[in-house]
């Protein structure tokens, strides 16, 4: 069996990965260094959206927090996931699947970079309505959720389902 590192749609998916990574890291840096959180650690933008200052030492949404000493384990898992997704991407033949995998790769690498640089992932988006608050997240998380959503759509309704 020959190891294949790139297929016809690898560049296409790679562009999605690069875009997700650049947007994530750019917004994190802009918020970290450009927003004055004051004493509350929160800036209200709309009645349903706040920008907050939060560090996530857990896996997703703060679950299974490992503390600062566990950053290498979680960061390493994200890097391994990105490599596995890249091998998958190298074998795809559908644009939707390539885009989805690119979003997963970019999102995983964006959060892995945070773990290496800071020992935790910087989350800053807080959505809320009618007294209910969603988990605080960042744009890598959005890319990951969008990638999973596209893969699910493709498996149930797209070309993969055919």
mmCIF file with all atom_site columns, N, CA, C and O in Angstrom, residues 55-66 74-75 77-78 81 104 107-108 111 115 120-121 123 134-138 140-142 144-145 148:
data_model
loop_
_atom_site.group_PDB
_atom_site.id
_atom_site.type_symbol
_atom_site.label_atom_id
_atom_site.label_alt_id
_atom_site.label_comp_id
_atom_site.label_asym_id
_atom_site.label_entity_id
_atom_site.label_seq_id
_atom_site.pdbx_PDB_ins_code
_atom_site.Cartn_x
_atom_site.Cartn_y
_atom_site.Cartn_z
_atom_site.occupancy
_atom_site.B_iso_or_equiv
_atom_site.pdbx_formal_charge
_atom_site.auth_seq_id
_atom_site.auth_comp_id
_atom_site.auth_asym_id
_atom_site.auth_atom_id
_atom_site.pdbx_PDB_model_num
ATOM 1   N N  . UNK A 1 55  ? -9.903  31.398 29.711 1.00 0.00 ? 55  UNK A N  1
ATOM 2   C CA . UNK A 1 55  ? -8.911  30.407 29.311 1.00 0.00 ? 55  UNK A CA 1
ATOM 3   C C  . UNK A 1 55  ? -9.470  29.022 29.590 1.00 0.00 ? 55  UNK A C  1
ATOM 4   O O  . UNK A 1 55  ? -9.900  28.732 30.696 1.00 0.00 ? 55  UNK A O  1
ATOM 5   N N  . UNK A 1 56  ? -9.447  28.160 28.581 1.00 0.00 ? 56  UNK A N  1
ATOM 6   C CA . UNK A 1 56  ? -9.992  26.810 28.677 1.00 0.00 ? 56  UNK A CA 1
ATOM 7   C C  . UNK A 1 56  ? -8.837  25.813 28.795 1.00 0.00 ? 56  UNK A C  1
ATOM 8   O O  . UNK A 1 56  ? -8.059  25.656 27.858 1.00 0.00 ? 56  UNK A O  1
ATOM 9   N N  . UNK A 1 57  ? -8.749  25.147 29.928 1.00 0.00 ? 57  UNK A N  1
ATOM 10  C CA . UNK A 1 57  ? -7.718  24.121 30.107 1.00 0.00 ? 57  UNK A CA 1
ATOM 11  C C  . UNK A 1 57  ? -8.274  22.724 29.848 1.00 0.00 ? 57  UNK A C  1
ATOM 12  O O  . UNK A 1 57  ? -7.541  21.748 29.984 1.00 0.00 ? 57  UNK A O  1
ATOM 13  N N  . UNK A 1 58  ? -9.543  22.635 29.468 1.00 0.00 ? 58  UNK A N  1
ATOM 14  C CA . UNK A 1 58  ? -10.172 21.345 29.212 1.00 0.00 ? 58  UNK A CA 1
ATOM 15  C C  . UNK A 1 58  ? -10.159 20.987 27.738 1.00 0.00 ? 58  UNK A C  1
ATOM 16  O O  . UNK A 1 58  ? -9.483  21.607 26.928 1.00 0.00 ? 58  UNK A O  1
ATOM 17  N N  . UNK A 1 59  ? -10.957 19.982 27.402 1.00 0.00 ? 59  UNK A N  1
ATOM 18  C CA . UNK A 1 59  ? -11.020 19.506 26.023 1.00 0.00 ? 59  UNK A CA 1
ATOM 19  C C  . UNK A 1 59  ? -11.920 20.420 25.207 1.00 0.00 ? 59  UNK A C  1
ATOM 20  O O  . UNK A 1 59  ? -11.481 21.187 24.393 1.00 0.00 ? 59  UNK A O  1
ATOM 21  N N  . UNK A 1 60  ? -13.202 20.338 25.419 1.00 0.00 ? 60  UNK A N  1
ATOM 22  C CA . UNK A 1 60  ? -14.168 21.190 24.731 1.00 0.00 ? 60  UNK A CA 1
ATOM 23  C C  . UNK A 1 60  ? -15.106 21.769 25.770 1.00 0.00 ? 60  UNK A C  1
ATOM 24  O O  . UNK A 1 60  ? -15.586 21.045 26.644 1.00 0.00 ? 60  UNK A O  1
ATOM 25  N N  . UNK A 1 61  ? -15.355 23.032 25.653 1.00 0.00 ? 61  UNK A N  1
ATOM 26  C CA . UNK A 1 61  ? -16.269 23.717 26.562 1.00 0.00 ? 61  UNK A CA 1
ATOM 27  C C  . UNK A 1 61  ? -15.844 23.558 28.019 1.00 0.00 ? 61  UNK A C  1
ATOM 28  O O  . UNK A 1 61  ? -16.667 23.526 28.917 1.00 0.00 ? 61  UNK A O  1
ATOM 29  N N  . UNK A 1 62  ? -14.535 23.426 28.266 1.00 0.00 ? 62  UNK A N  1
ATOM 30  C CA . UNK A 1 62  ? -14.023 23.314 29.618 1.00 0.00 ? 62  UNK A CA 1
ATOM 31  C C  . UNK A 1 62  ? -14.177 21.943 30.246 1.00 0.00 ? 62  UNK A C  1
ATOM 32  O O  . UNK A 1 62  ? -13.840 21.756 31.408 1.00 0.00 ? 62  UNK A O  1
ATOM 33  N N  . UNK A 1 63  ? -14.664 20.949 29.498 1.00 0.00 ? 63  UNK A N  1
ATOM 34  C CA . UNK A 1 63  ? -14.828 19.612 30.050 1.00 0.00 ? 63  UNK A CA 1
ATOM 35  C C  . UNK A 1 63  ? -13.466 18.948 30.246 1.00 0.00 ? 63  UNK A C  1
ATOM 36  O O  . UNK A 1 63  ? -12.551 19.136 29.454 1.00 0.00 ? 63  UNK A O  1
ATOM 37  N N  . UNK A 1 64  ? -13.333 18.158 31.264 1.00 0.00 ? 64  UNK A N  1
ATOM 38  C CA . UNK A 1 64  ? -12.122 17.412 31.564 1.00 0.00 ? 64  UNK A CA 1
ATOM 39  C C  . UNK A 1 64  ? -10.898 18.317 31.667 1.00 0.00 ? 64  UNK A C  1
ATOM 40  O O  . UNK A 1 64  ? -9.856  18.046 31.074 1.00 0.00 ? 64  UNK A O  1
ATOM 41  N N  . UNK A 1 65  ? -11.022 19.390 32.423 1.00 0.00 ? 65  UNK A N  1
ATOM 42  C CA . UNK A 1 65  ? -9.923  20.341 32.581 1.00 0.00 ? 65  UNK A CA 1
ATOM 43  C C  . UNK A 1 65  ? -8.681  19.630 33.105 1.00 0.00 ? 65  UNK A C  1
ATOM 44  O O  . UNK A 1 65  ? -8.743  18.860 34.048 1.00 0.00 ? 65  UNK A O  1
ATOM 45  N N  . UNK A 1 66  ? -7.565  19.888 32.459 1.00 0.00 ? 66  UNK A N  1
ATOM 46  C CA . UNK A 1 66  ? -6.308  19.257 32.811 1.00 0.00 ? 66  UNK A CA 1
ATOM 47  C C  . UNK A 1 66  ? -5.366  20.193 33.558 1.00 0.00 ? 66  UNK A C  1
ATOM 48  O O  . UNK A 1 66  ? -4.304  19.775 33.977 1.00 0.00 ? 66  UNK A O  1
ATOM 49  N N  . UNK A 1 74  ? -3.442  17.479 25.707 1.00 0.00 ? 74  UNK A N  1
ATOM 50  C CA . UNK A 1 74  ? -4.559  17.942 24.881 1.00 0.00 ? 74  UNK A CA 1
ATOM 51  C C  . UNK A 1 74  ? -4.067  18.567 23.578 1.00 0.00 ? 74  UNK A C  1
ATOM 52  O O  . UNK A 1 74  ? -4.653  18.359 22.519 1.00 0.00 ? 74  UNK A O  1
ATOM 53  N N  . UNK A 1 75  ? -2.988  19.347 23.657 1.00 0.00 ? 75  UNK A N  1
ATOM 54  C CA . UNK A 1 75  ? -2.414  19.928 22.436 1.00 0.00 ? 75  UNK A CA 1
ATOM 55  C C  . UNK A 1 75  ? -1.910  18.851 21.495 1.00 0.00 ? 75  UNK A C  1
ATOM 56  O O  . UNK A 1 75  ? -2.096  18.925 20.282 1.00 0.00 ? 75  UNK A O  1
ATOM 57  N N  . UNK A 1 77  ? -3.021  15.769 21.295 1.00 0.00 ? 77  UNK A N  1
ATOM 58  C CA . UNK A 1 77  ? -4.180  15.096 20.693 1.00 0.00 ? 77  UNK A CA 1
ATOM 59  C C  . UNK A 1 77  ? -4.728  15.892 19.521 1.00 0.00 ? 77  UNK A C  1
ATOM 60  O O  . UNK A 1 77  ? -5.129  15.312 18.503 1.00 0.00 ? 77  UNK A O  1
ATOM 61  N N  . UNK A 1 78  ? -4.748  17.199 19.641 1.00 0.00 ? 78  UNK A N  1
ATOM 62  C CA . UNK A 1 78  ? -5.251  18.036 18.542 1.00 0.00 ? 78  UNK A CA 1
ATOM 63  C C  . UNK A 1 78  ? -4.329  17.964 17.330 1.00 0.00 ? 78  UNK A C  1
ATOM 64  O O  . UNK A 1 78  ? -4.789  17.934 16.188 1.00 0.00 ? 78  UNK A O  1
ATOM 65  N N  . UNK A 1 81  ? -4.922  14.626 15.716 1.00 0.00 ? 81  UNK A N  1
ATOM 66  C CA . UNK A 1 81  ? -6.190  14.678 14.977 1.00 0.00 ? 81  UNK A CA 1
ATOM 67  C C  . UNK A 1 81  ? -6.003  15.399 13.648 1.00 0.00 ? 81  UNK A C  1
ATOM 68  O O  . UNK A 1 81  ? -6.508  14.946 12.608 1.00 0.00 ? 81  UNK A O  1
ATOM 69  N N  . UNK A 1 104 ? -11.845 21.195 9.923  1.00 0.00 ? 104 UNK A N  1
ATOM 70  C CA . UNK A 1 104 ? -11.444 20.419 11.104 1.00 0.00 ? 104 UNK A CA 1
ATOM 71  C C  . UNK A 1 104 ? -9.944  20.569 11.375 1.00 0.00 ? 104 UNK A C  1
ATOM 72  O O  . UNK A 1 104 ? -9.529  20.742 12.524 1.00 0.00 ? 104 UNK A O  1
ATOM 73  N N  . UNK A 1 107 ? -9.216  24.198 12.602 1.00 0.00 ? 107 UNK A N  1
ATOM 74  C CA . UNK A 1 107 ? -9.711  24.381 13.964 1.00 0.00 ? 107 UNK A CA 1
ATOM 75  C C  . UNK A 1 107 ? -8.857  23.662 14.992 1.00 0.00 ? 107 UNK A C  1
ATOM 76  O O  . UNK A 1 107 ? -8.518  24.215 16.041 1.00 0.00 ? 107 UNK A O  1
ATOM 77  N N  . UNK A 1 108 ? -8.483  22.431 14.684 1.00 0.00 ? 108 UNK A N  1
ATOM 78  C CA . UNK A 1 108 ? -7.645  21.663 15.609 1.00 0.00 ? 108 UNK A CA 1
ATOM 79  C C  . UNK A 1 108 ? -6.282  22.336 15.789 1.00 0.00 ? 108 UNK A C  1
ATOM 80  O O  . UNK A 1 108 ? -5.784  22.463 16.913 1.00 0.00 ? 108 UNK A O  1
ATOM 81  N N  . UNK A 1 111 ? -6.481  25.650 17.984 1.00 0.00 ? 111 UNK A N  1
ATOM 82  C CA . UNK A 1 111 ? -6.517  25.415 19.426 1.00 0.00 ? 111 UNK A CA 1
ATOM 83  C C  . UNK A 1 111 ? -5.216  24.788 19.926 1.00 0.00 ? 111 UNK A C  1
ATOM 84  O O  . UNK A 1 111 ? -4.789  25.055 21.050 1.00 0.00 ? 111 UNK A O  1
ATOM 85  N N  . UNK A 1 115 ? -2.560  26.035 22.991 1.00 0.00 ? 115 UNK A N  1
ATOM 86  C CA . UNK A 1 115 ? -2.048  25.177 24.070 1.00 0.00 ? 115 UNK A CA 1
ATOM 87  C C  . UNK A 1 115 ? -0.527  25.261 24.156 1.00 0.00 ? 115 UNK A C  1
ATOM 88  O O  . UNK A 1 115 ? 0.037   25.316 25.240 1.00 0.00 ? 115 UNK A O  1
ATOM 89  N N  . UNK A 1 120 ? -3.187  26.900 27.490 1.00 0.00 ? 120 UNK A N  1
ATOM 90  C CA . UNK A 1 120 ? -4.652  26.792 27.506 1.00 0.00 ? 120 UNK A CA 1
ATOM 91  C C  . UNK A 1 120 ? -5.177  27.432 26.229 1.00 0.00 ? 120 UNK A C  1
ATOM 92  O O  . UNK A 1 120 ? -4.454  28.136 25.535 1.00 0.00 ? 120 UNK A O  1
ATOM 93  N N  . UNK A 1 121 ? -6.443  27.193 25.939 1.00 0.00 ? 121 UNK A N  1
ATOM 94  C CA . UNK A 1 121 ? -7.075  27.771 24.747 1.00 0.00 ? 121 UNK A CA 1
ATOM 95  C C  . UNK A 1 121 ? -7.817  29.035 25.156 1.00 0.00 ? 121 UNK A C  1
ATOM 96  O O  . UNK A 1 121 ? -8.569  29.037 26.133 1.00 0.00 ? 121 UNK A O  1
ATOM 97  N N  . UNK A 1 123 ? -10.723 31.401 24.831 1.00 0.00 ? 123 UNK A N  1
ATOM 98  C CA . UNK A 1 123 ? -12.107 31.472 24.365 1.00 0.00 ? 123 UNK A CA 1
ATOM 99  C C  . UNK A 1 123 ? -12.642 32.853 24.704 1.00 0.00 ? 123 UNK A C  1
ATOM 100 O O  . UNK A 1 123 ? -12.337 33.393 25.769 1.00 0.00 ? 123 UNK A O  1
ATOM 101 N N  . UNK A 1 134 ? -24.709 30.068 26.517 1.00 0.00 ? 134 UNK A N  1
ATOM 102 C CA . UNK A 1 134 ? -24.037 28.973 25.851 1.00 0.00 ? 134 UNK A CA 1
ATOM 103 C C  . UNK A 1 134 ? -22.599 28.956 26.342 1.00 0.00 ? 134 UNK A C  1
ATOM 104 O O  . UNK A 1 134 ? -22.118 29.884 26.956 1.00 0.00 ? 134 UNK A O  1
ATOM 105 N N  . UNK A 1 135 ? -21.877 27.899 26.055 1.00 0.00 ? 135 UNK A N  1
ATOM 106 C CA . UNK A 1 135 ? -20.475 27.816 26.416 1.00 0.00 ? 135 UNK A CA 1
ATOM 107 C C  . UNK A 1 135 ? -19.689 28.924 25.718 1.00 0.00 ? 135 UNK A C  1
ATOM 108 O O  . UNK A 1 135 ? -20.002 29.310 24.602 1.00 0.00 ? 135 UNK A O  1
ATOM 109 N N  . UNK A 1 136 ? -18.648 29.384 26.362 1.00 0.00 ? 136 UNK A N  1
ATOM 110 C CA . UNK A 1 136 ? -17.758 30.372 25.748 1.00 0.00 ? 136 UNK A CA 1
ATOM 111 C C  . UNK A 1 136 ? -16.874 29.619 24.743 1.00 0.00 ? 136 UNK A C  1
ATOM 112 O O  . UNK A 1 136 ? -16.380 28.537 25.042 1.00 0.00 ? 136 UNK A O  1
ATOM 113 N N  . UNK A 1 137 ? -16.691 30.199 23.561 1.00 0.00 ? 137 UNK A N  1
ATOM 114 C CA . UNK A 1 137 ? -15.958 29.508 22.508 1.00 0.00 ? 137 UNK A CA 1
ATOM 115 C C  . UNK A 1 137 ? -15.132 30.483 21.699 1.00 0.00 ? 137 UNK A C  1
ATOM 116 O O  . UNK A 1 137 ? -15.152 31.692 21.946 1.00 0.00 ? 137 UNK A O  1
ATOM 117 N N  . UNK A 1 138 ? -14.381 29.960 20.720 1.00 0.00 ? 138 UNK A N  1
ATOM 118 C CA . UNK A 1 138 ? -13.587 30.786 19.810 1.00 0.00 ? 138 UNK A CA 1
ATOM 119 C C  . UNK A 1 138 ? -13.866 30.347 18.380 1.00 0.00 ? 138 UNK A C  1
ATOM 120 O O  . UNK A 1 138 ? -14.688 29.463 18.148 1.00 0.00 ? 138 UNK A O  1
ATOM 121 N N  . UNK A 1 140 ? -11.922 28.755 16.261 1.00 0.00 ? 140 UNK A N  1
ATOM 122 C CA . UNK A 1 140 ? -11.498 27.381 15.957 1.00 0.00 ? 140 UNK A CA 1
ATOM 123 C C  . UNK A 1 140 ? -12.628 26.414 16.263 1.00 0.00 ? 140 UNK A C  1
ATOM 124 O O  . UNK A 1 140 ? -12.874 25.467 15.514 1.00 0.00 ? 140 UNK A O  1
ATOM 125 N N  . UNK A 1 141 ? -13.314 26.669 17.381 1.00 0.00 ? 141 UNK A N  1
ATOM 126 C CA . UNK A 1 141 ? -14.455 25.822 17.739 1.00 0.00 ? 141 UNK A CA 1
ATOM 127 C C  . UNK A 1 141 ? -15.549 25.906 16.678 1.00 0.00 ? 141 UNK A C  1
ATOM 128 O O  . UNK A 1 141 ? -16.172 24.900 16.340 1.00 0.00 ? 141 UNK A O  1
ATOM 129 N N  . UNK A 1 142 ? -15.768 27.094 16.152 1.00 0.00 ? 142 UNK A N  1
ATOM 130 C CA . UNK A 1 142 ? -16.766 27.272 15.089 1.00 0.00 ? 142 UNK A CA 1
ATOM 131 C C  . UNK A 1 142 ? -16.359 26.465 13.854 1.00 0.00 ? 142 UNK A C  1
ATOM 132 O O  . UNK A 1 142 ? -17.187 25.786 13.240 1.00 0.00 ? 142 UNK A O  1
ATOM 133 N N  . UNK A 1 144 ? -14.486 23.790 13.746 1.00 0.00 ? 144 UNK A N  1
ATOM 134 C CA . UNK A 1 144 ? -14.632 22.362 14.035 1.00 0.00 ? 144 UNK A CA 1
ATOM 135 C C  . UNK A 1 144 ? -16.093 21.935 13.948 1.00 0.00 ? 144 UNK A C  1
ATOM 136 O O  . UNK A 1 144 ? -16.422 20.921 13.319 1.00 0.00 ? 144 UNK A O  1
ATOM 137 N N  . UNK A 1 145 ? -16.973 22.697 14.545 1.00 0.00 ? 145 UNK A N  1
ATOM 138 C CA . UNK A 1 145 ? -18.402 22.366 14.500 1.00 0.00 ? 145 UNK A CA 1
ATOM 139 C C  . UNK A 1 145 ? -18.922 22.425 13.057 1.00 0.00 ? 145 UNK A C  1
ATOM 140 O O  . UNK A 1 145 ? -19.672 21.550 12.619 1.00 0.00 ? 145 UNK A O  1
ATOM 141 N N  . UNK A 1 148 ? -17.640 19.284 11.202 1.00 0.00 ? 148 UNK A N  1
ATOM 142 C CA . UNK A 1 148 ? -18.421 18.101 11.577 1.00 0.00 ? 148 UNK A CA 1
ATOM 143 C C  . UNK A 1 148 ? -19.811 18.175 10.946 1.00 0.00 ? 148 UNK A C  1
ATOM 144 O O  . UNK A 1 148 ? -20.319 17.184 10.410 1.00 0.00 ? 148 UNK A O  1
#
